XYZ file of C-alpha atoms in Angstrom:
686
model
C -36.373 -11.805 1.415
C -32.988 -10.494 0.590
C -32.663 -6.641 1.867
C -29.986 -4.241 3.040
C -27.919 -4.945 6.338
C -26.926 -1.879 8.697
C -24.883 -2.213 11.451
C -23.547 0.951 13.515
C -21.484 1.069 16.757
C -22.157 4.386 18.559
C -19.165 5.114 20.744
C -17.119 8.158 22.132
C -14.755 9.980 20.222
C -12.413 7.475 18.330
C -9.024 8.035 17.618
C -8.747 10.304 14.556
C -5.949 9.140 13.069
C -6.982 5.486 13.214
C -10.407 5.701 12.367
C -10.436 5.244 8.666
C -8.768 1.794 9.269
C -10.834 0.869 12.159
C -13.897 1.241 9.860
C -12.506 -0.380 6.857
C -11.534 -3.494 9.293
C -15.036 -3.300 11.149
C -16.850 -3.700 7.315
C -14.111 -5.997 5.879
C -14.787 -8.922 8.706
C -18.433 -8.353 8.585
C -18.521 -8.751 4.853
C -16.650 -11.709 4.930
C -18.152 -13.606 7.461
C -21.535 -13.342 6.200
C -20.463 -14.017 2.489
C -18.613 -17.152 3.929
C -21.795 -18.234 6.121
C -23.958 -17.433 2.667
C -26.249 -14.629 3.952
C -24.727 -12.256 1.161
C -23.381 -13.131 -2.363
C -20.184 -12.916 -3.099
C -20.214 -9.473 -5.099
C -22.200 -7.947 -2.480
C -21.385 -4.192 -2.024
C -20.038 -2.862 1.202
C -20.587 0.557 2.249
C -18.250 1.753 5.004
C -19.196 4.806 7.286
C -17.495 6.296 10.097
C -17.499 9.449 11.835
C -15.534 10.576 15.472
C -18.470 8.640 17.191
C -19.575 5.878 14.870
C -18.372 3.056 13.473
C -20.760 1.399 10.322
C -21.503 -1.035 7.763
C -24.093 -0.982 5.162
C -24.277 -4.390 3.126
C -26.545 -5.214 0.234
C -28.624 -8.314 -0.518
C -28.307 -9.839 2.639
C -30.358 -12.913 3.204
C -32.798 -13.215 6.848
C -32.127 -17.095 6.471
C -28.784 -19.046 5.691
C -29.223 -21.517 2.854
C -29.395 -24.977 3.941
C -26.017 -26.684 3.925
C -25.239 -29.964 2.552
C -22.837 -31.843 4.241
C -20.516 -34.535 2.667
C -17.894 -36.552 4.727
C -15.897 -39.062 3.177
C -15.054 -42.015 4.913
C -12.983 -45.535 4.502
C -12.580 -47.140 1.276
C -15.440 -49.585 0.392
C -12.891 -52.354 -0.202
C -11.658 -52.031 3.663
C -15.199 -51.287 5.075
C -16.677 -54.922 5.226
C -15.192 -58.202 6.496
C -17.138 -61.494 6.508
C -20.100 -59.412 5.678
C -19.624 -57.441 9.170
C -18.591 -53.718 9.135
C -15.010 -53.050 9.701
C -13.758 -51.122 12.973
C -12.970 -48.230 10.860
C -16.355 -48.014 8.831
C -18.297 -48.677 12.502
C -16.098 -45.825 13.807
C -16.755 -43.629 10.821
C -20.945 -44.108 11.173
C -20.640 -43.366 14.841
C -18.917 -40.369 14.365
C -21.500 -39.322 11.793
C -24.195 -40.334 14.212
C -25.799 -42.799 11.919
C -26.331 -46.487 11.376
C -23.704 -47.981 8.821
C -26.868 -48.541 6.487
C -27.460 -45.285 6.200
C -23.918 -44.264 4.407
C -23.852 -44.628 0.676
C -20.977 -44.918 -1.528
C -19.275 -42.851 -4.209
C -16.028 -42.762 -6.372
C -13.223 -40.297 -5.294
C -11.736 -40.725 -8.499
C -9.276 -43.296 -7.054
C -11.477 -45.934 -5.552
C -15.048 -46.212 -4.053
C -15.648 -44.911 -0.583
C -18.324 -44.591 2.000
C -19.651 -41.340 2.313
C -22.184 -39.614 4.692
C -24.420 -36.993 3.180
C -26.831 -34.841 5.051
C -28.485 -31.220 4.879
C -28.049 -28.981 7.877
C -30.885 -26.689 8.171
C -29.722 -22.802 7.636
C -29.924 -20.364 10.570
C -31.610 -17.145 10.910
C -29.501 -14.071 10.774
C -30.350 -13.224 14.338
C -28.776 -16.449 15.266
C -25.379 -15.354 13.962
C -25.061 -11.753 13.367
C -24.071 -10.741 16.883
C -21.183 -13.213 16.951
C -20.244 -11.733 13.591
C -19.779 -8.037 14.958
C -18.171 -9.426 18.138
C -15.525 -10.985 15.941
C -15.281 -8.017 13.899
C -14.503 -5.807 16.982
C -11.954 -8.530 18.302
C -9.977 -7.774 14.690
C -10.183 -4.316 14.994
C -6.272 -2.928 14.473
C -6.711 -1.169 17.809
C -4.041 -2.423 20.497
C -5.272 -0.373 23.385
C -8.409 -1.080 24.956
C -10.467 0.298 27.896
C -13.330 -0.734 29.995
C -16.047 1.906 31.338
C -18.843 1.543 33.797
C -19.354 -1.374 35.569
C -19.039 -3.985 32.619
C -16.628 -6.240 31.823
C -16.286 -5.692 28.189
C -13.274 -3.495 26.408
C -13.087 -1.546 23.460
C -11.192 1.104 22.117
C -13.541 3.507 23.649
C -16.723 3.434 25.507
C -19.664 2.312 23.756
C -23.408 3.559 23.849
C -25.364 2.034 21.156
C -26.082 -0.684 18.713
C -27.987 -0.677 15.391
C -28.602 -3.893 13.701
C -31.024 -3.636 11.063
C -32.200 -5.783 8.097
C -34.290 -3.776 6.079
C -36.612 -2.219 8.446
C -36.584 -4.760 10.927
C -34.091 -5.035 13.745
C -32.376 -8.195 14.518
C -32.169 -8.945 18.106
C -28.863 -9.588 19.627
C -26.256 -8.248 22.137
C -22.965 -6.850 21.467
C -20.625 -5.590 24.484
C -23.273 -5.298 26.951
C -25.927 -3.633 24.388
C -28.950 -4.780 22.788
C -29.565 -4.035 19.125
C -32.080 -1.584 18.067
C -32.751 1.252 15.476
C -31.920 4.520 17.418
C -28.682 6.290 17.268
C -27.427 9.969 18.246
C -26.704 12.722 15.537
C -24.283 15.441 16.259
C -23.831 16.242 19.323
C -24.392 19.661 19.522
C -26.636 20.029 16.496
C -28.847 17.126 16.809
C -31.760 17.524 18.558
C -32.348 14.063 20.439
C -32.194 10.747 19.257
C -32.483 9.806 15.494
C -34.513 6.799 14.562
C -33.135 4.994 11.546
C -36.118 3.748 9.707
C -34.640 1.773 6.686
C -30.949 0.432 6.367
C -30.657 1.974 3.205
C -31.884 5.213 4.612
C -28.795 5.133 7.321
C -26.720 8.113 5.635
C -29.658 10.360 4.202
C -31.132 10.285 8.102
C -28.137 11.045 9.804
C -27.610 13.830 7.170
C -31.356 15.382 7.492
C -31.924 14.639 11.039
C -28.853 14.284 12.783
C -26.603 16.874 11.338
C -23.829 13.868 10.533
C -22.246 13.326 7.163
C -21.754 9.596 8.142
C -19.298 8.771 5.022
C -15.682 9.055 6.022
C -14.604 9.701 1.909
C -17.637 11.797 1.500
C -16.807 14.060 4.434
C -13.172 14.114 3.565
C -14.136 15.426 -0.045
C -16.597 17.992 1.463
C -13.712 19.108 3.743
C -11.091 19.481 0.677
C -13.777 21.080 -1.440
C -14.850 23.798 0.748
C -11.391 24.452 1.869
C -10.224 24.831 -2.042
C -12.861 27.321 -2.105
C -12.186 29.383 0.644
C -8.302 29.302 -0.436
C -9.210 30.449 -3.998
C -11.108 33.351 -2.385
C -8.014 34.622 -1.187
C -6.060 33.835 -4.126
C -3.985 31.141 -1.993
C -3.026 27.415 -2.080
C -3.220 25.349 0.902
C -0.214 23.749 2.413
C -0.980 20.589 3.575
C -0.088 16.652 3.709
C -2.721 14.221 3.005
C -2.779 13.156 6.423
C -3.972 16.342 7.953
C -7.136 15.836 5.778
C -7.400 12.658 6.947
C -7.086 13.440 10.650
C -9.455 16.359 10.401
C -12.063 14.249 8.651
C -11.699 12.252 11.641
C -12.116 15.127 14.048
C -15.495 16.607 12.814
C -19.104 15.119 11.862
C -20.446 18.124 10.192
C -17.411 20.117 8.983
C -17.525 23.857 8.514
C -14.729 26.075 7.054
C -13.828 29.283 8.622
C -11.245 32.078 7.825
C -8.687 33.208 10.584
C -5.544 35.143 10.873
C -2.736 36.129 12.761
C -0.414 39.025 13.350
C 1.976 39.895 10.168
C 4.890 40.376 12.437
C 5.130 36.335 13.060
C 6.106 35.929 9.808
C 9.617 36.939 10.580
C 10.053 33.543 12.006
C 11.061 30.651 9.498
C 7.597 29.684 7.747
C 8.469 26.020 8.407
C 8.111 26.430 12.320
C 4.821 28.714 11.844
C 3.503 25.891 9.576
C 4.399 22.949 11.227
C 2.429 24.302 14.820
C -0.594 25.248 12.758
C -0.695 21.556 11.167
C 0.403 19.477 14.080
C -0.733 21.363 17.391
C -3.825 22.870 15.557
C -4.971 20.807 12.805
C -5.073 24.326 10.996
C -4.582 24.828 7.223
C -1.770 27.106 6.556
C -2.099 29.505 3.220
C 0.855 30.170 0.681
C 0.726 33.038 -1.924
C 1.450 32.748 -5.174
C 5.236 32.756 -4.370
C 5.134 29.818 -1.965
C 5.168 32.480 0.995
C 3.198 31.818 4.050
C 0.154 34.312 4.672
C -0.982 35.708 7.696
C -4.224 34.006 7.029
C -5.108 30.447 7.564
C -8.183 28.126 7.551
C -9.747 25.829 10.159
C -12.421 23.386 10.021
C -15.117 23.447 12.754
C -17.541 20.757 13.954
C -19.967 23.430 14.595
C -22.458 25.484 12.408
C -23.344 28.833 13.951
C -25.127 31.969 12.604
C -22.001 33.878 14.335
C -18.785 32.092 13.789
C -16.626 35.025 15.111
C -16.443 33.534 18.455
C -14.821 29.999 17.181
C -12.625 32.296 14.929
C -11.512 34.426 17.992
C -11.052 31.693 20.126
C -8.674 29.649 17.507
C -6.706 32.676 16.934
C -5.953 33.474 20.357
C -4.436 29.776 20.854
C -2.530 30.044 17.729
C -1.352 33.714 18.823
C 0.258 31.781 21.930
C 1.730 28.895 19.902
C 3.188 31.422 17.526
C 4.835 33.556 20.509
C 6.289 30.562 21.709
C 8.157 29.876 18.127
C 9.009 33.674 17.998
C 10.702 33.665 21.350
C 12.651 30.381 20.788
C 13.353 31.850 17.334
C 14.850 34.964 18.843
C 16.779 33.478 21.935
C 18.537 30.786 19.507
C 19.916 33.740 17.605
C 21.631 35.359 20.287
C 24.208 32.316 20.294
C 26.207 31.391 16.982
C 25.235 27.533 15.969
C 28.911 26.846 16.381
C 29.059 27.821 20.066
C 26.401 24.879 20.430
C 28.688 22.426 19.877
C 30.636 21.972 23.379
C 26.757 20.943 24.506
C 26.650 17.979 22.392
C 29.183 16.267 24.627
C 26.333 16.060 26.812
C 24.049 14.618 24.333
C 24.424 10.352 24.317
C 24.399 9.199 20.834
C 24.756 5.827 22.073
C 26.372 4.804 25.437
C 28.532 2.214 23.349
C 29.985 4.575 20.915
C 29.882 7.824 22.342
C 28.279 11.409 22.627
C 26.757 13.459 19.784
C 29.819 15.677 19.701
C 31.907 12.509 19.364
C 29.686 11.450 16.371
C 30.032 15.082 14.903
C 33.698 14.608 14.777
C 33.453 11.348 13.206
C 31.246 12.764 10.711
C 33.645 15.492 9.871
C 36.264 13.096 8.802
C 33.939 10.995 6.748
C 31.845 14.180 4.930
C 35.458 15.283 3.902
C 36.338 12.040 2.485
C 33.301 11.660 0.866
C 33.506 15.194 -0.846
C 37.172 14.248 -1.861
C 35.872 11.303 -3.684
C 32.974 13.516 -5.304
C 35.051 15.834 -6.417
C 33.594 18.463 -4.302
C 35.293 21.221 -1.633
C 36.131 18.914 1.352
C 36.610 21.611 3.949
C 33.227 22.880 3.169
C 31.620 19.319 3.476
C 33.454 18.828 6.808
C 32.302 22.287 8.192
C 29.127 21.344 7.182
C 29.076 18.125 9.192
C 30.608 20.103 12.064
C 27.393 22.183 12.446
C 24.807 19.603 11.160
C 23.756 18.632 14.428
C 24.458 21.901 16.566
C 20.558 22.878 16.110
C 19.579 20.099 18.310
C 20.486 21.810 21.289
C 18.541 24.827 20.330
C 15.378 26.189 21.727
C 13.520 25.602 18.702
C 14.416 22.202 18.055
C 13.936 21.373 21.434
C 10.342 22.612 21.387
C 9.923 21.299 17.673
C 11.971 18.212 17.034
C 10.541 18.016 13.452
C 12.410 21.153 12.422
C 16.019 19.826 13.167
C 18.137 20.825 10.028
C 15.637 23.434 8.914
C 16.442 25.497 11.868
C 20.478 24.870 11.370
C 20.118 25.934 7.923
C 18.309 29.363 8.931
C 20.919 29.891 11.763
C 23.795 29.144 9.815
C 22.486 31.745 7.124
C 22.189 34.353 10.053
C 25.549 33.395 11.229
C 26.990 34.244 7.518
C 27.964 30.672 6.678
C 28.790 29.681 3.412
C 25.636 28.832 1.217
C 26.600 25.388 0.547
C 27.269 24.825 4.261
C 23.873 26.031 5.136
C 22.046 24.253 2.699
C 23.842 20.843 3.463
C 22.637 21.210 7.097
C 18.926 20.880 6.174
C 19.867 18.612 2.919
C 21.731 15.931 4.968
C 18.512 14.677 6.501
C 17.288 13.614 3.070
C 15.752 11.448 2.061
C 13.712 11.031 5.155
C 11.471 8.305 3.727
C 10.563 6.418 0.995
C 9.973 8.659 -2.037
C 11.320 11.522 -0.485
C 13.806 14.056 -2.509
C 17.673 13.675 -2.335
C 19.986 16.018 -0.990
C 20.971 18.736 -3.323
C 24.690 19.520 -4.410
C 27.780 17.627 -3.818
C 28.259 18.905 -0.327
C 24.816 17.900 1.198
C 25.165 14.559 -0.811
C 28.423 13.990 1.371
C 27.163 14.762 4.856
C 23.708 12.936 3.981
C 26.189 10.137 2.882
C 28.450 10.180 5.988
C 25.376 10.799 8.340
C 23.405 7.717 7.201
C 26.692 5.428 6.713
C 27.795 6.341 10.179
C 24.589 5.516 11.618
C 24.288 2.122 10.035
C 28.156 0.886 10.499
C 28.106 2.040 14.046
C 24.975 0.744 15.301
C 25.453 -2.502 13.552
C 29.037 -2.889 14.430
C 27.863 -3.081 18.107
C 25.501 -5.944 17.347
C 22.100 -4.116 17.036
C 21.260 -5.534 14.049
C 17.532 -5.364 12.675
C 15.440 -8.417 12.764
C 12.059 -9.212 11.726
C 9.988 -6.130 11.872
C 12.118 -4.669 14.569
C 14.543 -1.934 13.523
C 14.556 0.583 16.201
C 17.298 2.745 14.765
C 15.743 2.740 11.254
C 18.750 1.291 9.654
C 16.719 0.011 6.956
C 15.187 3.397 5.851
C 19.070 4.896 6.269
C 20.650 2.191 3.761
C 17.775 2.794 1.654
C 18.726 6.497 1.379
C 22.326 5.336 0.904
C 21.447 3.064 -2.152
C 19.294 5.927 -3.677
C 22.237 8.637 -3.119
C 25.102 6.062 -4.444
C 23.012 5.082 -7.488
C 23.564 8.834 -8.890
C 26.770 9.200 -7.553
C 30.221 7.871 -8.784
C 31.569 6.282 -5.465
C 33.173 3.176 -4.378
C 30.465 1.705 -1.471
C 32.788 -0.787 -0.034
C 35.607 1.877 -0.075
C 33.060 4.086 1.772
C 32.161 1.653 4.545
C 35.667 0.860 5.271
C 36.469 4.545 5.652
C 33.273 4.750 8.020
C 34.298 1.758 10.349
C 38.168 3.251 10.358
C 36.426 6.679 11.774
C 35.598 4.736 14.867
C 37.971 4.181 18.067
C 39.938 0.910 17.374
C 37.860 -2.217 19.221
C 34.688 -0.463 19.294
C 32.946 -2.378 15.993
C 33.032 -5.771 15.010
C 36.003 -6.520 13.021
C 33.644 -7.627 9.890
C 31.309 -4.512 10.026
C 32.055 -3.214 6.566
C 31.573 -6.692 4.963
C 28.080 -7.193 6.862
C 27.008 -3.669 6.457
C 27.800 -4.277 2.280
C 25.654 -7.206 2.354
C 22.666 -5.204 4.007
C 22.989 -2.887 1.362
C 22.967 -5.185 -1.421
C 19.610 -6.595 0.047
C 18.084 -3.130 -0.007
C 19.444 -2.694 -3.239
C 17.592 -5.376 -4.700
C 14.304 -4.772 -3.101
C 14.484 -1.251 -4.550
C 15.250 -2.531 -8.170
C 12.572 -4.756 -8.031
C 10.283 -2.089 -9.083
C 11.418 -1.636 -12.425
C 13.681 -4.544 -13.172
C 13.223 -8.606 -13.681
C 14.419 -10.819 -10.344
C 16.768 -12.894 -12.568
C 18.245 -9.760 -14.115
C 18.895 -8.196 -10.701
C 19.962 -11.365 -9.311
C 22.892 -11.861 -12.397
C 24.076 -8.435 -11.711
C 24.550 -8.185 -7.936
C 25.667 -12.000 -7.727
C 29.287 -9.801 -8.746
C 28.580 -7.809 -5.676
C 29.236 -4.110 -7.641
C 30.499 -1.589 -5.497
C 30.074 1.561 -7.790
C 26.444 1.453 -7.463
C 26.073 4.288 -10.397
C 26.813 1.384 -12.592
C 24.263 -0.678 -11.786
C 20.968 0.696 -13.944
C 23.402 0.504 -17.294
C 24.630 -2.977 -16.155
C 20.807 -3.723 -15.429
C 20.133 -2.394 -19.172
C 22.719 -4.651 -20.782
C 21.796 -8.015 -18.859
C 17.970 -7.126 -20.171
C 19.641 -6.316 -23.697
C 21.490 -9.417 -23.726
C 18.698 -11.728 -22.520
C 16.594 -10.840 -25.547
C 19.013 -11.967 -27.786
C 18.304 -15.865 -29.361
C 21.569 -17.067 -28.296
C 20.884 -15.908 -24.616
C 19.154 -19.022 -23.436
C 21.675 -21.637 -24.335
C 24.779 -19.346 -23.084
C 22.725 -18.768 -20.054
C 22.448 -23.008 -19.486
C 25.933 -23.487 -20.535
C 27.198 -20.977 -17.971
C 25.241 -22.537 -15.333
C 26.893 -25.904 -16.512
C 30.051 -24.643 -16.437
C 29.334 -22.927 -12.811
C 28.751 -26.417 -11.529
C 31.387 -28.155 -12.735
C 33.921 -25.493 -11.396
C 32.084 -26.141 -8.157
C 33.511 -29.706 -8.308
C 36.745 -28.698 -9.393
C 39.555 -30.050 -6.607
C 42.491 -27.802 -6.090
C 43.366 -24.739 -7.626
C 42.698 -23.723 -11.056
C 45.235 -23.104 -13.296
C 46.371 -21.426 -16.677
C 45.223 -23.257 -20.193
C 47.788 -25.064 -21.504
C 47.210 -25.185 -25.546
C 49.383 -28.107 -26.103
C 46.942 -30.389 -23.872
C 44.048 -29.105 -26.034
C 43.683 -32.019 -28.250
C 39.928 -32.109 -29.575
C 38.891 -29.730 -32.309
C 35.840 -28.434 -30.368
C 38.050 -27.446 -27.203
C 41.068 -25.915 -29.429
C 38.044 -24.139 -31.238
C 36.369 -22.679 -28.044
C 39.945 -21.755 -26.918
C 40.661 -19.472 -29.862
C 37.229 -17.853 -29.749
C 37.542 -17.023 -25.842
C 41.353 -15.545 -26.683
C 40.029 -13.759 -29.733
C 36.983 -12.297 -27.887
C 38.615 -11.443 -24.244
C 40.531 -8.441 -25.563
C 37.530 -7.025 -27.466
C 35.230 -7.845 -24.147
C 37.630 -5.936 -21.660
C 37.962 -2.904 -24.164
C 34.210 -2.668 -23.834
C 34.158 -3.416 -20.295
C 36.924 -0.604 -19.462
C 34.742 1.898 -21.865
C 31.739 0.810 -19.296
C 29.633 -0.186 -22.818
C 28.221 -2.972 -21.042
C 25.732 -3.948 -23.875
C 28.602 -4.008 -26.082
C 30.552 -6.388 -24.063
C 27.445 -8.804 -23.327
C 26.266 -8.742 -26.789
C 29.729 -10.001 -28.275
C 29.556 -13.249 -25.795
C 26.501 -14.271 -28.237
C 29.465 -15.489 -30.856
C 30.735 -18.003 -28.368
C 27.256 -19.960 -28.674
C 28.378 -22.109 -31.161
C 31.853 -23.076 -30.077
C 30.494 -23.700 -26.702
C 27.836 -25.820 -27.990
C 30.400 -27.929 -30.130
C 32.377 -28.183 -26.623
C 29.915 -29.865 -24.710
C 28.712 -31.966 -27.500
C 31.927 -33.302 -28.292
C 34.348 -32.976 -25.475
C 34.288 -35.005 -21.891
C 35.271 -32.513 -19.564
C 36.069 -35.368 -16.712
C 38.705 -37.114 -18.806
C 40.742 -39.746 -17.042
C 43.893 -38.192 -17.781
C 44.470 -35.547 -14.873
C 46.329 -33.381 -16.763
C 43.792 -33.195 -19.844
C 40.818 -33.068 -17.020
C 42.675 -30.017 -15.038
C 43.478 -28.166 -18.612
C 39.400 -28.273 -19.544
C 38.597 -27.327 -16.124
C 41.129 -24.447 -16.967
C 39.509 -23.516 -20.031
C 35.898 -23.593 -18.609
C 36.991 -21.172 -15.851
C 38.599 -18.649 -18.482
C 35.356 -18.841 -20.346
C 33.566 -18.371 -16.748
C 35.549 -15.286 -16.059
C 34.823 -14.056 -19.538
C 31.252 -14.416 -19.151
C 30.834 -13.102 -15.537
C 32.809 -9.536 -16.310
C 29.668 -7.786 -16.418
C 27.145 -10.043 -14.426
C 26.455 -13.572 -13.585
C 24.635 -14.883 -16.654
C 24.012 -18.272 -15.566
C 21.521 -17.018 -13.360
C 19.591 -16.162 -16.559
C 18.978 -19.773 -16.990
C 15.531 -21.093 -16.465
């Protein structure tokens, strides 16, 4: 009889940030294995449970006995199986490997020939015979790199394990995993539950834990409960919650019976930049800061307790004392940092190693100044302001606040620059130059911030790449891929020549420090990142056609891609793309330098017509290209289909006469040059 299967592993407190991933992996492996063994149907539903002290999975419609397995093994061909009425060695060996006599084999056709076949039925195994091994396999596959041992047992897991439930319906499935024998008893909440909890039936697991154990077993249900309770509490205060999704997940992994409480801190701490206060509340204490209607931090916050009590004042008071100490540290560092101007900290950067092959952070700052100034000039922005922002951009790295909270680099520099009376764009650029910090993050606002951000990321990529530390596989310790993607995103919106910028950046380093080809290599690296970024919105062949010309001004790339997509939709596009591919192959094989077309050597009517069409169209395409009207430039090429088709139908390019042959190759080179003004059309050919 098919019934619900429940497996629970009772542990000590699991890592909260990894809990959801551990539970998903545990359930996935168990479900997959049981379906593969045909204990459960392919569409059987699995329910995942995870709390700080347990991983569990509930799988519906599981059989107690595996269906019998029909085994069919194909052997040698019938034609080669017997010789002179006796089995050949191949047939005899096949029968022996099956454990039967040759007479027990049957024959069948495999579609090509008749072959010997051994067929048998393997009796299905009971669930108890395989379940412990399935659970052990699921534990081995968990994404938990650090394992531990406990007690005198020679077993390992991410945390000590104290209980195992394997329940099929209301029957315990006997088995041993990690030195524990299966049963149907578990433990509820560490403080709110009274003694052990007996799970009478696999279907009653969540309800039993909730009612008798004070545990919300489902990770998803617990997270939504926390979210709902927090929203209710925030609404009572006319506030909004300032918390990333990761904080909801982490807190869900810390509690089994969530209780939301309100607490507060002294208003005097609000004089400290709110980013500092929010960070310490979220990161150190796992609290939920509250913002008022204007987005300003309130001196009230919410916390999620794992303990329900009639008088929560002790819990609230204890958390407030802990937070007060944290905020006092932040206030102290902030006040101490303001006693020195930001620019007075620069000399200390000489003692901060950036990389031993390319100098200190102070030497880096000097490079950033010149690079940012040059980029600002290209953007039409104030080069002096950009250089000043670059000069101050890393000064907060040696401040007390950033030393305590490294995540606030840039943010504190902005506040200190404002406090020192620096230009508003300079202060904003100090914070903005770290953007985008991750995929999907906002770009820096304003040309000054963009100039410093590009300088910072390009200097990192060129410098690190230039000393040979190139990303390989999944290894990218200096996050060059992320920095390159940030550059690509900014360059797509800014009218800059990327190749020229890379040469400027490479020249900012002392002679001989970097490889001579670093600018070209990094440009290729950037093109790879650009291709990946564009793949979400454009087709692969269109991207390849555009990037084949190595466009240096990325601000035009999207317009060119749109033009290529429009050209590709034309009825003439497929034929022209195929012709261009043919031209490309011919030119690859051409020997020597291709010269100019000599009209006097054009003897065939088809080549004369193609030459005339190209010469007539070239100025028009050039004008449209110069006006950056890429769509019109490509659309005009459609008129060449007829003369191109006629040329290939009626003209032998590789003529015996060398002069005629070279002249026709020159004509094709002229044609290819016209086609490739915007993109490599040949790459659109199927």
